[in-house]
Amino acid sequence: MTVKNGTPYDSNNIFARILRGEIPSKPVFENEHAFAFHDINPQAPVHVLVIPKGAYVSLADFSVNAPDALQAGFWRAVGEVARQLGLEEDGYRILANAGTNSHQEVPHLHVHIFGGKPLGPMLLRDA
Ligand code: AMP
């Protein structure tokens, strides 16, 4: 199901449950602000998700409502994860879906990190 713009936070969404340790994940990084784990359905040789430790649906929500320390800590963590994954030399892509047009599926802010091969054009073009 696609997350609609303005949807309220659902504390039982799958990433909230991963943060609480209720369902398993394959972690790659954790600190006080962020948690990173492998995507269950990878779309590149490296496909990792970074999520903030807090109840935020999307970047639209996080950028307005999260405290400054969490916002800074989260974005630092995204960069740190990419470094730790060894992606800096060959390059990588980050992506965050938000709301209806993006087809966001999980209603907890997450940044995708893709790498490990040339990633092609940024977006599919309309036929
Ligand atoms: P999005 O469309 O941006 O909301 O992306 C959601 C992502 O979460 C997809 O790439 C899914 O493959 C991934 N995903 C869903 N459930 C899990 C899970 N249990 N563990 C890891 N990744 C997941």
mmCIF file with all atom_site columns, N, CA and C in Angstrom, residues 44-78:
data_model
loop_
_atom_site.group_PDB
_atom_site.id
_atom_site.type_symbol
_atom_site.label_atom_id
_atom_site.label_alt_id
_atom_site.label_comp_id
_atom_site.label_asym_id
_atom_site.label_entity_id
_atom_site.label_seq_id
_atom_site.pdbx_PDB_ins_code
_atom_site.Cartn_x
_atom_site.Cartn_y
_atom_site.Cartn_z
_atom_site.occupancy
_atom_site.B_iso_or_equiv
_atom_site.pdbx_formal_charge
_atom_site.auth_seq_id
_atom_site.auth_comp_id
_atom_site.auth_asym_id
_atom_site.auth_atom_id
_atom_site.pdbx_PDB_model_num
ATOM 1   N N  . ALA A 1 44 ? 19.982 -3.470 -6.041 1.00 0.00 ? 44 ALA A N  1
ATOM 2   C CA . ALA A 1 44 ? 21.356 -3.225 -6.494 1.00 0.00 ? 44 ALA A CA 1
ATOM 3   C C  . ALA A 1 44 ? 22.233 -4.160 -5.660 1.00 0.00 ? 44 ALA A C  1
ATOM 4   N N  . PRO A 1 45 ? 23.488 -4.388 -6.071 1.00 0.00 ? 45 PRO A N  1
ATOM 5   C CA . PRO A 1 45 ? 24.360 -5.260 -5.277 1.00 0.00 ? 45 PRO A CA 1
ATOM 6   C C  . PRO A 1 45 ? 24.467 -4.811 -3.816 1.00 0.00 ? 45 PRO A C  1
ATOM 7   N N  . VAL A 1 46 ? 24.483 -3.501 -3.603 1.00 0.00 ? 46 VAL A N  1
ATOM 8   C CA . VAL A 1 46 ? 24.360 -2.956 -2.242 1.00 0.00 ? 46 VAL A CA 1
ATOM 9   C C  . VAL A 1 46 ? 23.063 -2.165 -2.177 1.00 0.00 ? 46 VAL A C  1
ATOM 10  N N  . HIS A 1 47 ? 22.189 -2.533 -1.274 1.00 0.00 ? 47 HIS A N  1
ATOM 11  C CA . HIS A 1 47 ? 20.925 -1.801 -1.073 1.00 0.00 ? 47 HIS A CA 1
ATOM 12  C C  . HIS A 1 47 ? 20.629 -1.822 0.427  1.00 0.00 ? 47 HIS A C  1
ATOM 13  N N  . VAL A 1 48 ? 20.923 -0.693 1.046  1.00 0.00 ? 48 VAL A N  1
ATOM 14  C CA . VAL A 1 48 ? 20.790 -0.569 2.501  1.00 0.00 ? 48 VAL A CA 1
ATOM 15  C C  . VAL A 1 48 ? 19.801 0.547  2.798  1.00 0.00 ? 48 VAL A C  1
ATOM 16  N N  . LEU A 1 49 ? 19.028 0.381  3.867  1.00 0.00 ? 49 LEU A N  1
ATOM 17  C CA . LEU A 1 49 ? 18.076 1.390  4.313  1.00 0.00 ? 49 LEU A CA 1
ATOM 18  C C  . LEU A 1 49 ? 18.591 2.011  5.603  1.00 0.00 ? 49 LEU A C  1
ATOM 19  N N  . VAL A 1 50 ? 18.515 3.333  5.700  1.00 0.00 ? 50 VAL A N  1
ATOM 20  C CA . VAL A 1 50 ? 18.882 4.032  6.931  1.00 0.00 ? 50 VAL A CA 1
ATOM 21  C C  . VAL A 1 50 ? 17.626 4.706  7.466  1.00 0.00 ? 50 VAL A C  1
ATOM 22  N N  . ILE A 1 51 ? 17.328 4.460  8.736  1.00 0.00 ? 51 ILE A N  1
ATOM 23  C CA . ILE A 1 51 ? 16.109 5.031  9.329  1.00 0.00 ? 51 ILE A CA 1
ATOM 24  C C  . ILE A 1 51 ? 16.461 5.783  10.607 1.00 0.00 ? 51 ILE A C  1
ATOM 25  N N  . PRO A 1 52 ? 15.742 6.875  10.870 1.00 0.00 ? 52 PRO A N  1
ATOM 26  C CA . PRO A 1 52 ? 15.969 7.591  12.124 1.00 0.00 ? 52 PRO A CA 1
ATOM 27  C C  . PRO A 1 52 ? 15.312 6.857  13.287 1.00 0.00 ? 52 PRO A C  1
ATOM 28  N N  . LYS A 1 53 ? 15.892 7.035  14.466 1.00 0.00 ? 53 LYS A N  1
ATOM 29  C CA . LYS A 1 53 ? 15.266 6.490  15.677 1.00 0.00 ? 53 LYS A CA 1
ATOM 30  C C  . LYS A 1 53 ? 14.258 7.508  16.189 1.00 0.00 ? 53 LYS A C  1
ATOM 31  N N  . GLY A 1 54 ? 13.080 7.441  15.648 1.00 0.00 ? 54 GLY A N  1
ATOM 32  C CA . GLY A 1 54 ? 12.012 8.368  16.025 1.00 0.00 ? 54 GLY A CA 1
ATOM 33  C C  . GLY A 1 54 ? 10.831 8.103  15.129 1.00 0.00 ? 54 GLY A C  1
ATOM 34  N N  . ALA A 1 55 ? 9.668  8.591  15.545 1.00 0.00 ? 55 ALA A N  1
ATOM 35  C CA . ALA A 1 55 ? 8.410  8.279  14.865 1.00 0.00 ? 55 ALA A CA 1
ATOM 36  C C  . ALA A 1 55 ? 8.108  9.346  13.811 1.00 0.00 ? 55 ALA A C  1
ATOM 37  N N  . TYR A 1 56 ? 8.696  9.186  12.635 1.00 0.00 ? 56 TYR A N  1
ATOM 38  C CA . TYR A 1 56 ? 8.502  10.147 11.543 1.00 0.00 ? 56 TYR A CA 1
ATOM 39  C C  . TYR A 1 56 ? 8.119  9.395  10.279 1.00 0.00 ? 56 TYR A C  1
ATOM 40  N N  . VAL A 1 57 ? 7.028  9.811  9.668  1.00 0.00 ? 57 VAL A N  1
ATOM 41  C CA . VAL A 1 57 ? 6.483  9.105  8.513  1.00 0.00 ? 57 VAL A CA 1
ATOM 42  C C  . VAL A 1 57 ? 7.387  9.248  7.296  1.00 0.00 ? 57 VAL A C  1
ATOM 43  N N  . SER A 1 58 ? 7.880  10.450 7.093  1.00 0.00 ? 58 SER A N  1
ATOM 44  C CA . SER A 1 58 ? 8.573  10.765 5.838  1.00 0.00 ? 58 SER A CA 1
ATOM 45  C C  . SER A 1 58 ? 9.486  11.960 6.071  1.00 0.00 ? 58 SER A C  1
ATOM 46  N N  . LEU A 1 59 ? 10.226 12.337 5.043  1.00 0.00 ? 59 LEU A N  1
ATOM 47  C CA . LEU A 1 59 ? 11.077 13.528 5.164  1.00 0.00 ? 59 LEU A CA 1
ATOM 48  C C  . LEU A 1 59 ? 10.231 14.773 5.410  1.00 0.00 ? 59 LEU A C  1
ATOM 49  N N  . ALA A 1 60 ? 9.039  14.808 4.829  1.00 0.00 ? 60 ALA A N  1
ATOM 50  C CA . ALA A 1 60 ? 8.158  15.960 5.048  1.00 0.00 ? 60 ALA A CA 1
ATOM 51  C C  . ALA A 1 60 ? 7.872  16.127 6.539  1.00 0.00 ? 60 ALA A C  1
ATOM 52  N N  . ASP A 1 61 ? 7.640  15.032 7.222  1.00 0.00 ? 61 ASP A N  1
ATOM 53  C CA . ASP A 1 61 ? 7.376  15.023 8.665  1.00 0.00 ? 61 ASP A CA 1
ATOM 54  C C  . ASP A 1 61 ? 8.663  15.297 9.448  1.00 0.00 ? 61 ASP A C  1
ATOM 55  N N  . PHE A 1 62 ? 9.713  14.538 9.140  1.00 0.00 ? 62 PHE A N  1
ATOM 56  C CA . PHE A 1 62 ? 10.987 14.621 9.879  1.00 0.00 ? 62 PHE A CA 1
ATOM 57  C C  . PHE A 1 62 ? 11.590 16.014 9.814  1.00 0.00 ? 62 PHE A C  1
ATOM 58  N N  . SER A 1 63 ? 11.613 16.607 8.621  1.00 0.00 ? 63 SER A N  1
ATOM 59  C CA . SER A 1 63 ? 12.308 17.887 8.447  1.00 0.00 ? 63 SER A CA 1
ATOM 60  C C  . SER A 1 63 ? 11.618 19.018 9.190  1.00 0.00 ? 63 SER A C  1
ATOM 61  N N  . VAL A 1 64 ? 10.331 18.851 9.477  1.00 0.00 ? 64 VAL A N  1
ATOM 62  C CA . VAL A 1 64 ? 9.591  19.875 10.229 1.00 0.00 ? 64 VAL A CA 1
ATOM 63  C C  . VAL A 1 64 ? 9.595  19.559 11.723 1.00 0.00 ? 64 VAL A C  1
ATOM 64  N N  . ASN A 1 65 ? 9.452  18.299 12.071 1.00 0.00 ? 65 ASN A N  1
ATOM 65  C CA . ASN A 1 65 ? 9.127  17.954 13.457 1.00 0.00 ? 65 ASN A CA 1
ATOM 66  C C  . ASN A 1 65 ? 10.259 17.340 14.272 1.00 0.00 ? 65 ASN A C  1
ATOM 67  N N  . ALA A 1 66 ? 11.296 16.846 13.652 1.00 0.00 ? 66 ALA A N  1
ATOM 68  C CA . ALA A 1 66 ? 12.373 16.220 14.435 1.00 0.00 ? 66 ALA A CA 1
ATOM 69  C C  . ALA A 1 66 ? 13.274 17.291 15.039 1.00 0.00 ? 66 ALA A C  1
ATOM 70  N N  . PRO A 1 67 ? 13.791 17.040 16.261 1.00 0.00 ? 67 PRO A N  1
ATOM 71  C CA . PRO A 1 67 ? 14.740 17.982 16.855 1.00 0.00 ? 67 PRO A CA 1
ATOM 72  C C  . PRO A 1 67 ? 16.011 18.092 16.006 1.00 0.00 ? 67 PRO A C  1
ATOM 73  N N  . ASP A 1 68 ? 16.657 19.253 16.116 1.00 0.00 ? 68 ASP A N  1
ATOM 74  C CA . ASP A 1 68 ? 17.832 19.515 15.276 1.00 0.00 ? 68 ASP A CA 1
ATOM 75  C C  . ASP A 1 68 ? 18.914 18.445 15.459 1.00 0.00 ? 68 ASP A C  1
ATOM 76  N N  . ALA A 1 69 ? 19.129 18.002 16.705 1.00 0.00 ? 69 ALA A N  1
ATOM 77  C CA . ALA A 1 69 ? 20.206 17.027 16.950 1.00 0.00 ? 69 ALA A CA 1
ATOM 78  C C  . ALA A 1 69 ? 19.912 15.715 16.219 1.00 0.00 ? 69 ALA A C  1
ATOM 79  N N  . LEU A 1 70 ? 18.657 15.333 16.177 1.00 0.00 ? 70 LEU A N  1
ATOM 80  C CA . LEU A 1 70 ? 18.308 14.100 15.476 1.00 0.00 ? 70 LEU A CA 1
ATOM 81  C C  . LEU A 1 70 ? 18.453 14.290 13.964 1.00 0.00 ? 70 LEU A C  1
ATOM 82  N N  . GLN A 1 71 ? 18.034 15.467 13.465 1.00 0.00 ? 71 GLN A N  1
ATOM 83  C CA . GLN A 1 71 ? 18.162 15.710 12.021 1.00 0.00 ? 71 GLN A CA 1
ATOM 84  C C  . GLN A 1 71 ? 19.633 15.658 11.611 1.00 0.00 ? 71 GLN A C  1
ATOM 85  N N  . ALA A 1 72 ? 20.476 16.330 12.387 1.00 0.00 ? 72 ALA A N  1
ATOM 86  C CA . ALA A 1 72 ? 21.909 16.324 12.044 1.00 0.00 ? 72 ALA A CA 1
ATOM 87  C C  . ALA A 1 72 ? 22.481 14.923 12.186 1.00 0.00 ? 72 ALA A C  1
ATOM 88  N N  . GLY A 1 73 ? 22.132 14.256 13.285 1.00 0.00 ? 73 GLY A N  1
ATOM 89  C CA . GLY A 1 73 ? 22.676 12.923 13.535 1.00 0.00 ? 73 GLY A CA 1
ATOM 90  C C  . GLY A 1 73 ? 22.255 11.923 12.479 1.00 0.00 ? 73 GLY A C  1
ATOM 91  N N  . PHE A 1 74 ? 21.010 12.045 12.032 1.00 0.00 ? 74 PHE A N  1
ATOM 92  C CA . PHE A 1 74 ? 20.517 11.113 11.019 1.00 0.00 ? 74 PHE A CA 1
ATOM 93  C C  . PHE A 1 74 ? 21.284 11.286 9.706  1.00 0.00 ? 74 PHE A C  1
ATOM 94  N N  . TRP A 1 75 ? 21.422 12.525 9.241  1.00 0.00 ? 75 TRP A N  1
ATOM 95  C CA . TRP A 1 75 ? 22.098 12.732 7.951  1.00 0.00 ? 75 TRP A CA 1
ATOM 96  C C  . TRP A 1 75 ? 23.576 12.393 8.028  1.00 0.00 ? 75 TRP A C  1
ATOM 97  N N  . ARG A 1 76 ? 24.201 12.654 9.178  1.00 0.00 ? 76 ARG A N  1
ATOM 98  C CA . ARG A 1 76 ? 25.587 12.198 9.355  1.00 0.00 ? 76 ARG A CA 1
ATOM 99  C C  . ARG A 1 76 ? 25.663 10.678 9.254  1.00 0.00 ? 76 ARG A C  1
ATOM 100 N N  . ALA A 1 77 ? 24.674 10.017 9.816  1.00 0.00 ? 77 ALA A N  1
ATOM 101 C CA . ALA A 1 77 ? 24.662 8.552  9.783  1.00 0.00 ? 77 ALA A CA 1
ATOM 102 C C  . ALA A 1 77 ? 24.539 8.045  8.346  1.00 0.00 ? 77 ALA A C  1
ATOM 103 N N  . VAL A 1 78 ? 23.725 8.708  7.529  1.00 0.00 ? 78 VAL A N  1
ATOM 104 C CA . VAL A 1 78 ? 23.593 8.276  6.128  1.00 0.00 ? 78 VAL A CA 1
ATOM 105 C C  . VAL A 1 78 ? 24.965 8.314  5.452  1.00 0.00 ? 78 VAL A C  1
#
